[in-house]
Amino acid sequence: MHPAKEETMLNLNEDTITQAVLSRHAWLTDQRLREIMTSLVQHLHAFAREVKLTEKEWFAGIDFLTETGQICSDQRQEFILLSDTLGLSTLVMAQQNHKPAGCTEATVFGPFHVEDAPQYPLGADIANGAKGEPCFVSGSVRGRNGRPLAHARMEVWQADENGFYDVQYADLDQYRARGTLFTDAEGRYHFRSILANPYPIPHDGPVGRMLEKLGRHPWRPAHLHFRIQAEGYETLITHVFRRDDVYLDSDAVFGVRSTLIADWPCHPAGTAPDGTQCEQPFYTLDYDFVLNPLRK
């Protein structure tokens, strides 16, 4: 090695460290990885320079990320909460989900989806004992051209009236307020569940303490999650929100879109949409989804 070059690499300072790190990536043949790591290093170093990051603050950041990882489990993904509350989830989602006018907008996935939700026939009660006021949900799934999408796969999940998803309960013995259904031959769907209510994201961990320090609340407006898949169409991950919710303008995870806000009217006790008798007031939601065709 040339003596001058050796001197440069051994005696790095705040002005030369960034280029030294980037030079270690020069051999990468994976161009996408190289692009990502180069930008990551440049932005991290620029951030530290801009705020004049101290060693004490750096250690605090390391401790925060360590604790964030340690609290993660099969029932809780704190890093997704961190990404959500910093707006990164919405940013990435928006970049990847540009859709033509008329298609249902996507929004954040959230940390409480599960892959093995039970399958129900249309009209079933997917609440399966979850606490909450009865709610009857119906609508259609169509393509952008108006074509009904028969047998589209719909995954649905939500929190109960206490603000918890089933997987947040330590004594969970079966899934509640979540299920998988398929549209009928005309692209229609209908099922019974419970009324969606606003709830706080888990805020007893590092992300919650971060929000408190920032003077932010942890609340999400009432919503119902959907993941919809149909052959030849882009998968749609979205929510439907209640129009009267007080947190629509301050969603802790920045997930609300005006096109995803709907009326959830309340009805007096009596005959429900499925023909059964409801002895208490019930709610209804009617919402049509429009999927975007896959690019050929």
Short mmCIF file of C-alpha atoms in Angstrom, two decimals:
data_model
loop_
_atom_site.label_atom_id
_atom_site.label_comp_id
_atom_site.label_asym_id
_atom_site.label_seq_id
_atom_site.Cartn_x
_atom_site.Cartn_y
_atom_site.Cartn_z
CA MET A 1 0.00 0.00 0.00
CA HIS A 2 1.22 3.49 -0.81
CA PRO A 3 2.37 5.20 2.45
CA ALA A 4 0.12 8.23 1.90
CA LYS A 5 -2.92 6.00 1.33
CA GLU A 6 -2.11 3.92 4.42
CA GLU A 7 -1.83 7.10 6.47
CA THR A 8 -5.26 8.22 5.22
CA MET A 9 -6.98 4.93 6.06
CA LEU A 10 -5.41 4.64 9.51
CA ASN A 11 -5.96 8.20 10.65
CA LEU A 12 -9.56 8.84 9.75
CA ASN A 13 -11.40 11.90 10.98
CA GLU A 14 -14.85 13.43 10.70
CA ASP A 15 -14.07 14.68 7.21
CA THR A 16 -12.66 11.45 5.76
CA ILE A 17 -14.59 8.64 7.50
CA THR A 18 -17.58 8.63 5.12
CA GLN A 19 -15.54 8.07 1.97
CA ALA A 20 -13.47 5.42 3.75
CA VAL A 21 -16.59 3.41 4.58
CA LEU A 22 -17.95 3.79 1.05
CA SER A 23 -14.67 2.52 -0.41
CA ARG A 24 -15.23 -0.78 1.38
CA HIS A 25 -18.38 -1.30 -0.72
CA ALA A 26 -16.70 -0.62 -4.04
CA TRP A 27 -16.29 -4.33 -4.82
CA LEU A 28 -20.00 -5.13 -4.58
CA THR A 29 -21.44 -6.73 -7.72
CA ASP A 30 -25.00 -6.47 -6.40
CA GLN A 31 -25.75 -3.01 -7.73
CA ARG A 32 -28.98 -2.56 -5.76
CA LEU A 33 -27.28 -3.47 -2.47
CA ARG A 34 -24.44 -1.13 -3.30
CA GLU A 35 -26.88 1.69 -4.06
CA ILE A 36 -28.79 1.17 -0.81
CA MET A 37 -25.73 0.87 1.41
CA THR A 38 -24.02 3.88 -0.18
CA SER A 39 -27.05 6.06 0.38
CA LEU A 40 -27.59 4.69 3.90
CA VAL A 41 -24.03 5.49 4.97
CA GLN A 42 -24.11 8.93 3.39
CA HIS A 43 -27.39 9.87 5.05
CA LEU A 44 -26.46 8.46 8.46
CA HIS A 45 -23.17 10.32 8.46
CA ALA A 46 -24.84 13.50 7.22
CA PHE A 47 -27.42 13.23 10.00
CA ALA A 48 -24.72 12.84 12.68
CA ARG A 49 -22.86 15.85 11.30
CA GLU A 50 -25.99 18.00 10.98
CA VAL A 51 -27.14 17.51 14.58
CA LYS A 52 -23.57 17.22 15.94
CA LEU A 53 -24.48 13.89 17.56
CA THR A 54 -22.75 13.30 20.90
CA GLU A 55 -21.47 9.96 22.15
CA LYS A 56 -24.04 10.04 24.94
CA GLU A 57 -26.86 10.52 22.41
CA TRP A 58 -25.40 7.81 20.18
CA PHE A 59 -25.38 5.34 23.10
CA ALA A 60 -28.98 6.29 23.94
CA GLY A 61 -29.96 5.55 20.35
CA ILE A 62 -28.23 2.16 20.47
CA ASP A 63 -30.02 1.34 23.72
CA PHE A 64 -33.36 2.37 22.18
CA LEU A 65 -32.88 0.11 19.15
CA THR A 66 -31.66 -2.75 21.35
CA GLU A 67 -34.76 -2.52 23.54
CA THR A 68 -36.97 -2.27 20.45
CA GLY A 69 -35.57 -5.58 19.23
CA GLN A 70 -35.78 -7.26 22.62
CA ILE A 71 -39.51 -6.55 23.00
CA CYS A 72 -40.36 -8.10 19.61
CA SER A 73 -42.14 -11.47 19.66
CA ASP A 74 -44.60 -13.56 17.67
CA GLN A 75 -47.35 -11.36 19.11
CA ARG A 76 -45.62 -7.98 18.84
CA GLN A 77 -43.45 -6.32 16.19
CA GLU A 78 -42.03 -3.19 17.77
CA PHE A 79 -39.90 -2.33 14.74
CA ILE A 80 -43.03 -2.14 12.56
CA LEU A 81 -44.56 0.18 15.17
CA LEU A 82 -41.42 2.30 15.05
CA SER A 83 -41.52 2.43 11.26
CA ASP A 84 -45.25 3.22 11.33
CA THR A 85 -44.99 6.05 13.85
CA LEU A 86 -42.08 7.67 12.00
CA GLY A 87 -44.09 7.65 8.77
CA LEU A 88 -41.61 5.35 7.03
CA SER A 89 -44.18 2.60 6.49
CA THR A 90 -46.54 5.01 4.77
CA LEU A 91 -43.72 6.46 2.67
CA VAL A 92 -42.59 3.04 1.41
CA MET A 93 -46.19 1.92 0.87
CA ALA A 94 -47.03 5.06 -1.09
CA GLN A 95 -43.97 4.69 -3.31
CA GLN A 96 -44.93 1.12 -4.17
CA ASN A 97 -48.68 1.59 -4.63
CA HIS A 98 -49.31 4.21 -7.27
CA LYS A 99 -52.76 3.34 -8.60
CA PRO A 100 -54.94 4.77 -11.36
CA ALA A 101 -57.94 6.88 -10.43
CA GLY A 102 -60.88 4.76 -9.34
CA CYS A 103 -58.84 2.02 -7.68
CA THR A 104 -59.06 1.52 -3.94
CA GLU A 105 -56.10 3.09 -2.20
CA ALA A 106 -53.66 1.05 -0.16
CA THR A 107 -52.45 1.86 3.33
CA VAL A 108 -50.10 0.43 5.96
CA PHE A 109 -50.12 -3.28 6.76
CA GLY A 110 -49.84 -2.98 10.53
CA PRO A 111 -48.16 -5.41 12.92
CA PHE A 112 -51.08 -7.74 13.75
CA HIS A 113 -51.74 -9.68 10.54
CA VAL A 114 -51.36 -13.48 10.69
CA GLU A 115 -51.00 -15.85 7.76
CA ASP A 116 -53.12 -18.73 9.06
CA ALA A 117 -56.42 -17.00 9.84
CA PRO A 118 -59.40 -19.40 9.78
CA GLN A 119 -61.53 -19.61 6.66
CA TYR A 120 -65.23 -18.77 6.91
CA PRO A 121 -68.15 -19.06 4.49
CA LEU A 122 -69.81 -15.85 3.37
CA GLY A 123 -72.26 -14.59 5.98
CA ALA A 124 -70.38 -16.12 8.90
CA ASP A 125 -69.65 -14.36 12.19
CA ILE A 126 -65.89 -13.89 12.11
CA ALA A 127 -65.95 -12.17 15.51
CA ASN A 128 -65.95 -15.66 17.00
CA GLY A 129 -66.69 -14.33 20.48
CA ALA A 130 -64.65 -11.11 20.33
CA LYS A 131 -66.13 -8.34 22.47
CA GLY A 132 -67.95 -5.59 20.65
CA GLU A 133 -71.24 -4.35 19.23
CA PRO A 134 -72.47 -6.35 16.23
CA CYS A 135 -71.57 -5.04 12.80
CA PHE A 136 -72.62 -6.44 9.42
CA VAL A 137 -70.17 -5.82 6.58
CA SER A 138 -70.91 -6.19 2.87
CA GLY A 139 -69.83 -4.97 -0.53
CA SER A 140 -68.15 -6.06 -3.72
CA VAL A 141 -64.72 -6.59 -5.23
CA ARG A 142 -64.31 -5.51 -8.84
CA GLY A 143 -61.62 -4.76 -11.36
CA ARG A 144 -60.96 -1.28 -12.64
CA ASN A 145 -63.12 -2.04 -15.68
CA GLY A 146 -66.07 -2.89 -13.41
CA ARG A 147 -65.72 -6.63 -13.85
CA PRO A 148 -66.85 -8.55 -10.73
CA LEU A 149 -63.98 -10.57 -9.28
CA ALA A 150 -65.38 -13.95 -8.33
CA HIS A 151 -63.65 -15.99 -5.62
CA ALA A 152 -61.32 -13.15 -4.62
CA ARG A 153 -59.55 -13.99 -1.39
CA MET A 154 -60.32 -11.55 1.44
CA GLU A 155 -58.45 -11.54 4.72
CA VAL A 156 -60.09 -9.42 7.41
CA TRP A 157 -58.89 -8.53 10.90
CA GLN A 158 -59.57 -5.93 13.59
CA ALA A 159 -59.25 -5.04 17.26
CA ASP A 160 -62.02 -5.71 19.78
CA GLU A 161 -63.90 -3.10 21.83
CA ASN A 162 -61.07 -3.06 24.39
CA GLY A 163 -58.60 -2.02 21.70
CA PHE A 164 -56.75 -5.33 21.49
CA TYR A 165 -56.20 -7.75 18.63
CA ASP A 166 -56.65 -11.42 19.41
CA VAL A 167 -52.91 -12.13 19.19
CA GLN A 168 -52.25 -9.60 21.96
CA TYR A 169 -53.97 -11.83 24.52
CA ALA A 170 -51.59 -14.15 26.33
CA ASP A 171 -54.29 -16.80 26.80
CA LEU A 172 -55.30 -16.87 23.13
CA ASP A 173 -56.85 -20.26 22.33
CA GLN A 174 -58.43 -19.38 18.97
CA TYR A 175 -58.47 -16.47 16.56
CA ARG A 176 -61.17 -13.84 17.01
CA ALA A 177 -62.29 -10.90 14.86
CA ARG A 178 -60.20 -12.19 11.99
CA GLY A 179 -60.83 -14.54 9.12
CA THR A 180 -60.49 -15.40 5.44
CA LEU A 181 -63.44 -15.36 3.04
CA PHE A 182 -63.95 -15.60 -0.72
CA THR A 183 -66.26 -13.46 -2.83
CA ASP A 184 -69.16 -15.15 -4.60
CA ALA A 185 -69.61 -15.57 -8.36
CA GLU A 186 -70.71 -11.92 -8.64
CA GLY A 187 -67.79 -10.57 -6.65
CA ARG A 188 -69.95 -9.88 -3.59
CA TYR A 189 -69.02 -10.49 0.03
CA HIS A 190 -70.80 -10.24 3.38
CA PHE A 191 -70.01 -11.25 6.93
CA ARG A 192 -70.74 -10.39 10.53
CA SER A 193 -68.16 -9.00 12.92
CA ILE A 194 -67.99 -6.30 15.60
CA LEU A 195 -67.92 -2.52 15.42
CA ALA A 196 -64.45 -1.08 14.92
CA ASN A 197 -63.40 1.35 17.64
CA PRO A 198 -60.37 3.63 18.05
CA TYR A 199 -57.51 2.12 20.01
CA PRO A 200 -53.96 2.97 21.04
CA ILE A 201 -51.05 1.16 19.46
CA PRO A 202 -49.00 -0.70 22.10
CA HIS A 203 -47.27 2.12 23.96
CA ASP A 204 -45.79 0.38 26.99
CA GLY A 205 -42.43 -0.07 25.25
CA PRO A 206 -39.72 2.05 23.66
CA VAL A 207 -41.95 3.35 20.84
CA GLY A 208 -44.57 4.48 23.35
CA ARG A 209 -41.94 6.33 25.38
CA MET A 210 -40.69 7.97 22.19
CA LEU A 211 -44.21 9.21 21.37
CA GLU A 212 -44.61 10.56 24.91
CA LYS A 213 -41.34 12.50 24.68
CA LEU A 214 -42.47 13.92 21.34
CA GLY A 215 -45.82 15.00 22.78
CA ARG A 216 -47.73 12.65 20.48
CA HIS A 217 -50.66 10.37 21.29
CA PRO A 218 -50.66 6.63 20.39
CA TRP A 219 -54.23 6.43 19.07
CA ARG A 220 -55.44 5.00 15.79
CA PRO A 221 -58.90 5.83 14.38
CA ALA A 222 -61.42 2.97 14.19
CA HIS A 223 -60.82 0.77 11.16
CA LEU A 224 -61.20 -2.66 9.63
CA HIS A 225 -58.19 -4.27 7.91
CA PHE A 226 -58.41 -5.99 4.52
CA ARG A 227 -55.96 -7.88 2.35
CA ILE A 228 -57.57 -8.79 -0.98
CA GLN A 229 -56.06 -11.02 -3.65
CA ALA A 230 -57.42 -11.98 -7.07
CA GLU A 231 -55.68 -13.63 -10.00
CA GLY A 232 -54.39 -11.08 -12.49
CA TYR A 233 -54.66 -8.16 -10.04
CA GLU A 234 -52.38 -6.39 -7.62
CA THR A 235 -52.81 -7.45 -4.00
CA LEU A 236 -54.59 -4.74 -2.03
CA ILE A 237 -53.70 -4.07 1.60
CA THR A 238 -55.92 -1.42 3.08
CA HIS A 239 -58.25 -0.28 5.91
CA VAL A 240 -61.76 1.11 5.98
CA PHE A 241 -62.21 3.87 8.57
CA ARG A 242 -65.26 5.20 10.47
CA ARG A 243 -66.24 8.68 9.31
CA ASP A 244 -67.11 9.96 12.79
CA ASP A 245 -63.78 9.09 14.42
CA VAL A 246 -61.97 11.85 16.32
CA TYR A 247 -58.51 10.52 15.37
CA LEU A 248 -58.86 10.63 11.58
CA ASP A 249 -56.67 13.73 11.38
CA SER A 250 -54.06 12.53 13.86
CA ASP A 251 -53.62 8.79 13.23
CA ALA A 252 -50.50 7.72 15.12
CA VAL A 253 -49.26 5.77 12.09
CA PHE A 254 -50.33 8.18 9.31
CA GLY A 255 -52.51 5.57 7.59
CA VAL A 256 -55.75 7.45 6.81
CA ARG A 257 -56.81 8.22 3.22
CA SER A 258 -59.99 10.21 2.57
CA THR A 259 -61.21 7.62 0.05
CA LEU A 260 -61.03 4.93 2.73
CA ILE A 261 -63.41 6.74 5.12
CA ALA A 262 -66.94 5.36 5.16
CA ASP A 263 -70.24 5.65 7.04
CA TRP A 264 -71.00 2.95 9.61
CA PRO A 265 -74.67 3.70 10.39
CA CYS A 266 -76.26 2.44 13.59
CA HIS A 267 -79.62 0.63 13.41
CA PRO A 268 -82.13 -0.13 16.16
CA ALA A 269 -82.55 -3.68 17.41
CA GLY A 270 -84.50 -5.81 14.97
CA THR A 271 -83.95 -7.71 11.76
CA ALA A 272 -80.30 -7.65 10.70
CA PRO A 273 -79.11 -7.66 7.05
CA ASP A 274 -78.58 -11.42 7.20
CA GLY A 275 -82.21 -11.99 8.26
CA THR A 276 -81.41 -12.85 11.86
CA GLN A 277 -82.94 -11.01 14.82
CA CYS A 278 -80.58 -8.70 16.69
CA GLU A 279 -81.67 -7.96 20.25
CA GLN A 280 -79.40 -4.93 20.47
CA PRO A 281 -78.59 -2.03 18.14
CA PHE A 282 -76.21 -3.00 15.35
CA TYR A 283 -74.04 -1.29 12.77
CA THR A 284 -73.53 -1.82 9.06
CA LEU A 285 -70.72 -1.07 6.65
CA ASP A 286 -71.09 -1.31 2.90
CA TYR A 287 -67.87 -0.83 0.96
CA ASP A 288 -66.84 -1.71 -2.59
CA PHE A 289 -63.23 -2.42 -3.48
CA VAL A 290 -61.67 -1.85 -6.90
CA LEU A 291 -58.44 -3.70 -7.71
CA ASN A 292 -55.76 -2.62 -10.16
CA PRO A 293 -54.77 -5.13 -12.90
CA LEU A 294 -51.22 -6.44 -12.86
CA ARG A 295 -48.95 -4.86 -15.40
CA LYS A 296 -48.15 -7.18 -18.29
#
